[in-house]
mmCIF file of C-alpha atoms and ligand atoms in Angstrom:
data_model
loop_
_atom_site.group_PDB
_atom_site.id
_atom_site.type_symbol
_atom_site.label_atom_id
_atom_site.label_comp_id
_atom_site.label_asym_id
_atom_site.label_seq_id
_atom_site.Cartn_x
_atom_site.Cartn_y
_atom_site.Cartn_z
ATOM 1 C CA MET V 673 114.084 74.633 38.766
ATOM 2 C CA ASP V 674 114.881 71.092 40.007
ATOM 3 C CA ILE V 675 114.433 71.115 43.729
ATOM 4 C CA ASN V 676 116.483 67.892 44.128
ATOM 5 C CA LEU V 677 119.340 69.550 42.261
ATOM 6 C CA ILE V 678 119.217 72.580 44.462
ATOM 7 C CA SER V 679 119.159 70.442 47.604
ATOM 8 C CA ALA V 680 122.239 68.530 46.369
ATOM 9 C CA GLN V 681 123.948 71.852 45.630
ATOM 10 C CA ILE V 682 123.299 73.217 49.025
ATOM 11 C CA LYS V 683 124.712 70.079 50.569
ATOM 12 C CA GLU V 684 127.816 70.337 48.523
ATOM 13 C CA GLU V 685 128.298 74.085 49.335
ATOM 14 C CA LEU V 686 127.742 73.471 53.102
ATOM 15 C CA ASP V 687 130.375 70.768 53.148
ATOM 16 C CA LYS V 688 132.884 73.268 52.018
ATOM 17 C CA ILE V 689 132.141 75.973 54.543
ATOM 18 C CA VAL V 690 134.774 76.604 57.229
ATOM 19 C CA SER V 691 133.882 79.970 58.680
ATOM 20 C CA CYS V 692 130.963 81.873 59.932
ATOM 21 C CA ASP V 693 131.077 84.447 57.221
ATOM 22 C CA GLN V 694 130.854 81.839 54.547
ATOM 23 C CA LEU V 695 127.931 80.374 56.427
ATOM 24 C CA GLU V 696 126.172 83.757 56.578
ATOM 25 C CA ALA V 697 126.825 84.248 52.884
ATOM 26 C CA LEU V 698 125.172 80.909 52.197
ATOM 27 C CA ARG V 699 122.294 81.845 54.351
ATOM 28 C CA LEU V 700 121.732 85.033 52.441
ATOM 29 C CA LYS V 701 122.106 83.266 49.108
ATOM 30 C CA TYR V 702 119.245 80.900 49.897
ATOM 31 C CA LEU V 703 117.143 82.443 52.615
ATOM 32 C CA GLY V 704 117.731 86.113 51.890
ATOM 33 C CA ARG V 705 114.874 88.336 50.647
ATOM 34 C CA LYS V 706 116.052 87.842 47.133
ATOM 35 C CA GLY V 707 117.546 84.407 47.724
ATOM 36 C CA VAL V 708 116.878 81.066 45.998
ATOM 37 C CA ILE V 709 114.006 79.988 48.323
ATOM 38 C CA ALA V 710 112.200 83.271 47.854
ATOM 39 C CA GLU V 711 112.598 82.913 44.135
ATOM 40 C CA LEU V 712 111.158 79.393 44.324
ATOM 41 C CA THR V 713 108.322 80.465 46.481
ATOM 42 C CA GLY V 714 107.619 83.265 44.067
ATOM 43 C CA SER V 715 107.429 80.796 41.122
ATOM 44 C CA ILE V 716 104.761 78.622 42.728
ATOM 45 C CA PRO V 717 101.675 80.438 41.170
ATOM 46 C CA ALA V 718 103.313 79.910 37.757
ATOM 47 C CA VAL V 719 103.497 76.067 38.160
ATOM 48 C CA ASN V 720 100.693 74.237 36.444
ATOM 49 C CA PRO V 721 97.773 73.394 38.729
ATOM 50 C CA GLN V 722 98.334 69.571 38.741
ATOM 51 C CA GLU V 723 101.914 69.951 40.025
ATOM 52 C CA ARG V 724 101.500 73.132 42.003
ATOM 53 C CA GLY V 725 100.647 71.403 45.338
ATOM 54 C CA ALA V 726 103.510 68.921 45.300
ATOM 55 C CA PHE V 727 105.872 71.703 44.220
ATOM 56 C CA GLY V 728 104.813 73.984 47.101
ATOM 57 C CA LYS V 729 105.374 71.160 49.595
ATOM 58 C CA ALA V 730 108.720 70.426 48.142
ATOM 59 C CA VAL V 731 109.798 74.002 48.511
ATOM 60 C CA ASN V 732 108.567 74.086 52.050
ATOM 61 C CA ALA V 733 110.528 70.928 52.904
ATOM 62 C CA LEU V 734 113.659 72.226 51.324
ATOM 63 C CA LYS V 735 113.366 75.406 53.414
ATOM 64 C CA GLN V 736 112.848 73.438 56.622
ATOM 65 C CA GLN V 737 115.800 71.200 55.767
ATOM 66 C CA LEU V 738 117.923 74.284 55.057
ATOM 67 C CA PHE V 739 117.155 75.736 58.482
ATOM 68 C CA VAL V 740 118.171 72.517 60.180
ATOM 69 C CA SER V 741 121.319 72.201 58.071
ATOM 70 C CA LEU V 742 122.358 75.731 58.756
ATOM 71 C CA GLU V 743 121.899 75.278 62.520
ATOM 72 C CA GLU V 744 123.865 72.018 62.569
ATOM 73 C CA LYS V 745 126.688 73.608 60.576
ATOM 74 C CA GLN V 746 126.756 76.638 62.875
ATOM 75 C CA ARG V 747 127.012 74.350 65.826
ATOM 76 C CA SER V 748 129.850 72.459 64.278
ATOM 77 C CA LEU V 749 131.608 75.671 63.651
ATOM 78 C CA GLY V 750 131.492 76.218 67.424
ATOM 79 C CA VAL V 751 129.322 79.303 67.395
ATOM 80 C CA SER V 752 126.077 77.803 68.346
ATOM 81 C CA LYS V 753 123.461 80.165 69.640
ATOM 82 C CA ALA V 754 122.270 79.574 73.189
ATOM 83 C CA PRO V 755 120.282 76.370 72.878
ATOM 84 C CA ALA V 756 116.594 76.460 73.582
ATOM 85 C CA PRO V 757 115.809 74.946 76.928
ATOM 86 C CA GLU V 758 114.004 71.943 75.305
ATOM 87 C CA SER V 759 116.746 71.328 72.822
ATOM 88 C CA ALA V 760 119.254 68.400 73.057
ATOM 89 C CA GLU V 761 121.726 70.847 74.423
ATOM 90 C CA THR V 762 120.017 70.935 77.917
ATOM 91 C CA ASP V 763 122.674 69.665 80.333
ATOM 92 C CA LEU V 764 120.892 67.120 82.469
ATOM 93 C CA GLY V 765 124.150 66.409 84.470
ATOM 94 C CA MET V 766 124.316 69.978 85.719
ATOM 95 C CA PRO V 767 123.969 70.209 89.502
ATOM 96 C CA GLY V 768 120.599 71.569 90.621
ATOM 97 C CA ILE V 769 119.978 74.599 92.804
ATOM 98 C CA ALA V 770 120.397 73.441 96.342
ATOM 99 C CA GLN V 771 117.487 74.052 98.704
ATOM 100 C CA GLU V 772 118.681 74.985 102.123
ATOM 101 C CA LEU V 773 117.257 72.703 104.834
ATOM 102 C CA GLY V 774 116.357 74.375 108.034
ATOM 103 C CA HIS V 775 116.048 72.834 111.491
ATOM 104 C CA LYS V 776 114.200 73.292 114.670
ATOM 105 C CA HIS V 777 114.711 76.440 116.771
ATOM 106 C CA PRO V 778 116.755 75.575 119.861
ATOM 107 C CA ILE V 779 113.862 76.433 122.116
ATOM 108 C CA THR V 780 111.458 74.128 120.090
ATOM 109 C CA GLY V 781 114.229 71.420 120.357
ATOM 110 C CA ILE V 782 114.315 71.635 124.083
ATOM 111 C CA ILE V 783 110.490 71.600 124.282
ATOM 112 C CA ASP V 784 110.302 68.549 122.211
ATOM 113 C CA GLN V 785 113.099 66.826 124.223
ATOM 114 C CA VAL V 786 111.620 67.592 127.557
ATOM 115 C CA CYS V 787 108.058 66.651 126.460
ATOM 116 C CA GLY V 788 109.479 63.485 124.928
ATOM 117 C CA ILE V 789 111.070 62.494 128.282
ATOM 118 C CA PHE V 790 107.789 63.009 130.216
ATOM 119 C CA SER V 791 105.672 61.340 127.589
ATOM 120 C CA GLN V 792 107.857 58.205 127.934
ATOM 121 C CA MET V 793 106.884 58.312 131.600
ATOM 122 C CA GLY V 794 103.237 58.375 130.718
ATOM 123 C CA PHE V 795 102.511 62.106 130.742
ATOM 124 C CA LYS V 796 100.219 63.536 128.130
ATOM 125 C CA VAL V 797 101.321 66.656 126.221
ATOM 126 C CA LEU V 798 98.745 69.449 126.167
ATOM 127 C CA GLU V 799 98.716 73.092 125.039
ATOM 128 C CA GLY V 800 96.588 75.892 126.196
ATOM 129 C CA PRO V 801 95.659 79.517 125.277
ATOM 130 C CA GLU V 802 98.039 82.447 125.878
ATOM 131 C CA ILE V 803 95.099 84.732 126.689
ATOM 132 C CA GLU V 804 93.763 83.652 130.018
ATOM 133 C CA THR V 805 91.107 84.618 132.567
ATOM 134 C CA GLU V 806 92.168 86.102 135.923
ATOM 135 C CA HIS V 807 90.494 83.122 137.476
ATOM 136 C CA ASN V 808 92.611 80.556 135.728
ATOM 137 C CA ASN V 809 95.887 82.480 136.083
ATOM 138 C CA PHE V 810 95.455 83.445 139.761
ATOM 139 C CA THR V 811 92.304 82.716 141.617
ATOM 140 C CA GLY V 812 92.018 79.004 140.684
ATOM 141 C CA LEU V 813 95.583 78.619 141.771
ATOM 142 C CA ASN V 814 95.031 79.822 145.246
ATOM 143 C CA ILE V 815 96.815 83.199 144.495
ATOM 144 C CA PRO V 816 95.127 85.815 146.782
ATOM 145 C CA LEU V 817 93.762 89.109 145.541
ATOM 146 C CA GLU V 818 96.577 91.116 147.247
ATOM 147 C CA HIS V 819 99.398 88.975 145.709
ATOM 148 C CA PRO V 820 101.988 91.186 144.023
ATOM 149 C CA SER V 821 101.995 89.019 140.881
ATOM 150 C CA ARG V 822 98.505 90.230 140.136
ATOM 151 C CA ASP V 823 99.700 93.810 139.907
ATOM 152 C CA ALA V 824 99.644 95.442 136.490
ATOM 153 C CA PHE V 825 103.454 95.813 136.955
ATOM 154 C CA ASP V 826 103.787 91.961 136.729
ATOM 155 C CA THR V 827 101.034 90.914 134.479
ATOM 156 C CA PHE V 828 99.921 92.178 131.004
ATOM 157 C CA TYR V 829 96.154 92.893 131.279
ATOM 158 C CA LEU V 830 94.127 93.211 128.118
ATOM 159 C CA LYS V 831 93.019 96.872 128.110
ATOM 160 C CA ASP V 832 89.318 96.635 127.496
ATOM 161 C CA TYR V 833 88.805 93.277 129.042
ATOM 162 C CA GLU V 834 89.513 93.612 132.765
ATOM 163 C CA LYS V 835 89.220 89.963 133.475
ATOM 164 C CA LEU V 836 91.580 88.800 130.704
ATOM 165 C CA LEU V 837 95.256 88.837 130.551
ATOM 166 C CA LEU V 838 98.339 87.257 128.898
ATOM 167 C CA ARG V 839 99.102 84.234 131.088
ATOM 168 C CA SER V 840 102.133 85.037 133.284
ATOM 169 C CA HIS V 841 102.882 81.250 133.729
ATOM 170 C CA THR V 842 101.645 77.967 132.315
ATOM 171 C CA SER V 843 100.005 77.017 135.627
ATOM 172 C CA PRO V 844 96.505 78.103 134.440
ATOM 173 C CA MET V 845 96.623 74.858 132.448
ATOM 174 C CA GLN V 846 96.477 72.994 135.684
ATOM 175 C CA VAL V 847 93.082 74.621 136.287
ATOM 176 C CA ARG V 848 91.892 73.894 132.738
ATOM 177 C CA ALA V 849 92.994 70.355 132.838
ATOM 178 C CA MET V 850 91.388 69.519 136.213
ATOM 179 C CA ALA V 851 88.141 71.258 135.146
ATOM 180 C CA LYS V 852 88.067 69.018 132.044
ATOM 181 C CA SER V 853 88.922 65.642 133.464
ATOM 182 C CA LYS V 854 88.828 63.594 136.640
ATOM 183 C CA PRO V 855 91.915 61.977 138.193
ATOM 184 C CA PRO V 856 94.133 60.154 137.485
ATOM 185 C CA LEU V 857 95.870 62.877 135.468
ATOM 186 C CA ALA V 858 99.461 63.315 134.229
ATOM 187 C CA ILE V 859 100.187 66.096 131.841
ATOM 188 C CA VAL V 860 102.977 68.393 130.584
ATOM 189 C CA VAL V 861 102.157 71.615 129.013
ATOM 190 C CA PRO V 862 104.712 73.713 126.911
ATOM 191 C CA GLY V 863 103.901 77.212 125.877
ATOM 192 C CA ARG V 864 104.599 80.947 125.845
ATOM 193 C CA VAL V 865 104.147 83.162 128.882
ATOM 194 C CA TYR V 866 104.371 86.842 129.231
ATOM 195 C CA ARG V 867 105.566 89.305 131.904
ATOM 196 C CA PRO V 868 106.151 93.029 131.765
ATOM 197 C CA ASP V 869 109.859 92.766 132.664
ATOM 198 C CA ALA V 870 112.521 95.231 131.393
ATOM 199 C CA VAL V 871 114.617 93.358 128.822
ATOM 200 C CA ASP V 872 118.208 92.458 129.705
ATOM 201 C CA ALA V 873 120.549 89.458 129.273
ATOM 202 C CA SER V 874 118.298 87.228 131.471
ATOM 203 C CA HIS V 875 114.784 88.874 131.099
ATOM 204 C CA LEU V 876 112.307 89.088 128.227
ATOM 205 C CA PHE V 877 108.637 90.176 128.207
ATOM 206 C CA MET V 878 107.897 86.807 126.664
ATOM 207 C CA PHE V 879 109.469 83.325 127.307
ATOM 208 C CA HIS V 880 108.494 79.641 127.378
ATOM 209 C CA GLN V 881 107.565 77.343 130.271
ATOM 210 C CA ILE V 882 106.734 73.759 130.590
ATOM 211 C CA GLU V 883 104.245 72.966 133.277
ATOM 212 C CA GLY V 884 103.768 69.481 134.834
ATOM 213 C CA LEU V 885 100.821 68.064 136.814
ATOM 214 C CA MET V 886 100.181 64.635 138.206
ATOM 215 C CA VAL V 887 97.162 63.709 140.310
ATOM 216 C CA ASP V 888 96.065 60.356 141.669
ATOM 217 C CA GLN V 889 95.462 58.549 144.822
ATOM 218 C CA GLY V 890 98.591 58.267 146.858
ATOM 219 C CA VAL V 891 100.860 60.574 144.898
ATOM 220 C CA LYS V 892 103.881 61.389 147.155
ATOM 221 C CA PHE V 893 106.664 63.842 147.314
ATOM 222 C CA SER V 894 109.117 61.152 146.501
ATOM 223 C CA ASP V 895 107.276 60.580 143.267
ATOM 224 C CA LEU V 896 107.946 64.170 142.331
ATOM 225 C CA LYS V 897 111.551 63.720 143.201
ATOM 226 C CA GLY V 898 111.806 60.529 141.169
ATOM 227 C CA VAL V 899 110.184 61.934 138.127
ATOM 228 C CA LEU V 900 112.368 65.063 138.142
ATOM 229 C CA GLU V 901 115.488 63.050 138.610
ATOM 230 C CA VAL V 902 114.702 61.110 135.391
ATOM 231 C CA PHE V 903 114.172 64.367 133.620
ATOM 232 C CA VAL V 904 117.396 66.012 134.989
ATOM 233 C CA LYS V 905 119.565 63.164 134.158
ATOM 234 C CA ALA V 906 118.089 62.857 130.669
ATOM 235 C CA VAL V 907 118.649 66.476 129.866
ATOM 236 C CA PHE V 908 121.910 67.293 131.664
ATOM 237 C CA GLY V 909 123.661 63.908 131.972
ATOM 238 C CA LYS V 910 123.925 61.083 134.503
ATOM 239 C CA ASP V 911 126.618 62.743 136.674
ATOM 240 C CA VAL V 912 124.460 65.743 137.502
ATOM 241 C CA ALA V 913 123.221 66.044 141.125
ATOM 242 C CA MET V 914 119.801 67.435 142.043
ATOM 243 C CA ARG V 915 118.670 69.138 145.300
ATOM 244 C CA PHE V 916 115.346 70.416 146.641
ATOM 245 C CA ARG V 917 115.308 73.688 148.494
ATOM 246 C CA PRO V 918 112.307 74.880 150.475
ATOM 247 C CA HIS V 919 110.389 77.606 148.754
ATOM 248 C CA PHE V 920 106.870 79.057 148.600
ATOM 249 C CA PHE V 921 104.282 79.052 145.898
ATOM 250 C CA PRO V 922 100.517 79.678 146.662
ATOM 251 C CA PHE V 923 99.451 76.652 144.585
ATOM 252 C CA THR V 924 101.762 74.112 146.077
ATOM 253 C CA GLU V 925 102.440 73.004 149.691
ATOM 254 C CA PRO V 926 105.125 72.095 150.512
ATOM 255 C CA SER V 927 106.895 73.900 147.772
ATOM 256 C CA VAL V 928 110.517 73.660 146.487
ATOM 257 C CA GLU V 929 112.991 75.185 144.102
ATOM 258 C CA VAL V 930 114.968 72.463 142.336
ATOM 259 C CA ASP V 931 118.713 72.963 141.721
ATOM 260 C CA ILE V 932 121.168 70.964 139.735
ATOM 261 C CA SER V 933 124.926 70.866 140.435
ATOM 262 C CA CYS V 934 126.601 73.470 138.295
ATOM 263 C CA ILE V 935 127.348 71.891 134.831
ATOM 264 C CA ILE V 936 130.137 74.323 134.147
ATOM 265 C CA CYS V 937 132.279 74.009 137.485
ATOM 266 C CA LYS V 938 130.732 70.621 138.541
ATOM 267 C CA GLY V 939 129.718 72.133 141.870
ATOM 268 C CA LYS V 940 133.051 73.723 142.752
ATOM 269 C CA GLY V 941 131.743 77.277 142.290
ATOM 270 C CA CYS V 942 132.119 79.577 139.320
ATOM 271 C CA SER V 943 130.714 82.827 137.890
ATOM 272 C CA VAL V 944 127.818 81.036 136.214
ATOM 273 C CA CYS V 945 126.528 79.565 139.482
ATOM 274 C CA GLY V 946 127.449 82.643 141.519
ATOM 275 C CA ARG V 947 130.096 80.547 143.427
ATOM 276 C CA LYS V 948 127.331 78.403 144.847
ATOM 277 C CA GLY V 949 127.946 75.268 142.852
ATOM 278 C CA TRP V 950 124.209 74.918 142.249
ATOM 279 C CA LEU V 951 121.926 76.257 139.470
ATOM 280 C CA GLU V 952 118.121 76.743 140.050
ATOM 281 C CA ILE V 953 116.123 75.099 137.247
ATOM 282 C CA LEU V 954 112.510 74.861 138.304
ATOM 283 C CA GLY V 955 109.817 75.339 140.871
ATOM 284 C CA ALA V 956 107.617 72.458 142.157
ATOM 285 C CA GLY V 957 105.594 71.150 144.949
ATOM 286 C CA LEU V 958 102.592 69.082 146.096
ATOM 287 C CA VAL V 959 99.213 70.553 144.791
ATOM 288 C CA HIS V 960 97.781 72.714 147.457
ATOM 289 C CA PRO V 961 94.358 71.449 148.857
ATOM 290 C CA ASN V 962 92.706 74.773 147.907
ATOM 291 C CA VAL V 963 93.602 74.236 144.307
ATOM 292 C CA PHE V 964 91.876 70.808 144.432
ATOM 293 C CA GLN V 965 88.910 72.276 146.138
ATOM 294 C CA GLN V 966 88.503 75.036 143.448
ATOM 295 C CA ALA V 967 88.726 72.289 140.738
ATOM 296 C CA GLY V 968 86.073 70.163 142.548
ATOM 297 C CA TYR V 969 88.588 67.405 143.299
ATOM 298 C CA ASP V 970 88.351 65.605 146.617
ATOM 299 C CA ALA V 971 91.484 66.756 148.451
ATOM 300 C CA LYS V 972 91.082 64.011 151.083
ATOM 301 C CA LYS V 973 91.073 61.345 148.427
ATOM 302 C CA PHE V 974 93.573 62.709 145.923
ATOM 303 C CA SER V 975 97.081 64.150 145.969
ATOM 304 C CA GLY V 976 99.457 65.257 143.296
ATOM 305 C CA PHE V 977 102.434 67.188 142.425
ATOM 306 C CA ALA V 978 103.110 70.102 139.987
ATOM 307 C CA PHE V 979 106.241 71.676 138.478
ATOM 308 C CA GLY V 980 107.136 74.537 136.212
ATOM 309 C CA MET V 981 110.283 75.273 134.401
ATOM 310 C CA GLY V 982 111.614 77.973 132.218
ATOM 311 C CA VAL V 983 112.587 76.545 128.706
ATOM 312 C CA GLU V 984 115.063 79.392 127.862
ATOM 313 C CA ARG V 985 116.797 78.887 131.145
ATOM 314 C CA ILE V 986 117.206 75.169 130.489
ATOM 315 C CA ALA V 987 118.512 75.825 126.994
ATOM 316 C CA MET V 988 120.958 78.534 128.243
ATOM 317 C CA LEU V 989 122.420 76.100 130.901
ATOM 318 C CA LYS V 990 122.569 73.155 128.503
ATOM 319 C CA TYR V 991 124.253 75.122 125.677
ATOM 320 C CA GLY V 992 126.243 77.649 127.752
ATOM 321 C CA ILE V 993 124.390 80.716 126.364
ATOM 322 C CA ASN V 994 124.684 83.866 128.460
ATOM 323 C CA ASP V 995 122.102 86.219 126.884
ATOM 324 C CA ILE V 996 118.385 85.310 126.514
ATOM 325 C CA ARG V 997 117.877 87.832 123.775
ATOM 326 C CA LEU V 998 119.983 85.779 121.338
ATOM 327 C CA PHE V 999 117.091 83.219 120.991
ATOM 328 C CA PHE V 1000 114.712 85.743 119.379
ATOM 329 C CA GLU V 1001 116.964 87.972 117.351
ATOM 330 C CA ASN V 1002 116.704 85.630 114.343
ATOM 331 C CA ASP V 1003 120.461 85.786 113.787
ATOM 332 C CA LEU V 1004 121.258 82.807 111.623
ATOM 333 C CA ARG V 1005 124.954 82.783 112.810
ATOM 334 C CA PHE V 1006 123.502 82.010 116.223
ATOM 335 C CA LEU V 1007 120.664 79.668 115.218
ATOM 336 C CA LYS V 1008 122.682 77.561 112.808
ATOM 337 C CA GLN V 1009 124.854 76.210 115.705
ATOM 338 C CA PHE V 1010 122.086 74.001 117.106
HETATM 339 N N1 LIG B 398 104.199 78.782 138.021
HETATM 340 C C1 LIG B 398 105.476 78.958 138.763
HETATM 341 C C2 LIG B 398 106.253 80.075 138.142
HETATM 342 O O1 LIG B 398 106.005 80.549 137.111
HETATM 343 C C3 LIG B 398 106.288 77.654 138.649
HETATM 344 C C4 LIG B 398 105.545 76.479 139.387
HETATM 345 C C5 LIG B 398 104.727 75.606 138.661
HETATM 346 C C6 LIG B 398 105.910 76.200 140.672
HETATM 347 C C7 LIG B 398 104.149 74.508 139.317
HETATM 348 C C8 LIG B 398 105.311 75.168 141.371
HETATM 349 C C9 LIG B 398 104.365 74.328 140.602
HETATM 350 O O2 LIG B 398 107.255 80.542 138.711
#
């Protein structure tokens, strides 16, 4: 049998095919179990030894060619099988699978913004451990043994370690920072704090604070006021007013609570500010001499200020959020708004 002849014949027959049935019939005729190719393959052993190799190769080539031709024809008939991924049919213009981009959690966003404002003023950003010693959380901060905040109702103590607790504020980082370095010192410390409060719209057992501490020779109350004014205007806008109200903290003297004019009613009085026109945003004061003394700083030579703010509270005021729990429920409908 002349292979070239068969090849020419196949081509001729293929050209005439107009339906899938015809194509299938041709496939069976040549590639079927008793088809022409099988017959040719079966005749290989009978070919004389000199020509057998070349003949075998020619049969193989014909078979491969036939596969290709059948596939081409099938495609041209519009009934192509699903193309293999690496075939020319792969659609490189098809849009890819979009990767959803996340963004910062609103609390992280506020922390970054606030720390950014203070670092522009020369404060260093530090972080500290959430498990603290009683000394750093209370004693080193001039908080007396009988102070109610030391009570187990107000602080999470670690069960088997009487002297360890979950820090109830970021102020223990004042103690750590002063133990580590000598003045001058200017730091801000963001981080989580813990209190055994019943959960409601304004309380959680965990929230975030940012602590600030500056110590040098001749640091005055007006320095505190100036620094906080820059912070308040950067976060809440230039038109916001700020006021200091006398308060008490064991680790600062004098101590203040800092209010801003209500950003909802602009000071006129509304339900958010409890008709007062002012919103409390942080606690602050001049570092108490007893705190310096515990840290081994010379209280006659150095002075300083400290402040502490609740990050969730700042975020709630800034974005008009009325329930603190929303921050930690991981509800994307809420989180996607920031
Ligand atoms: N640690 C105080 C609190 O948690 C805040 C504060 C910090 C007040 C520093 C004064 C100075 O309420």
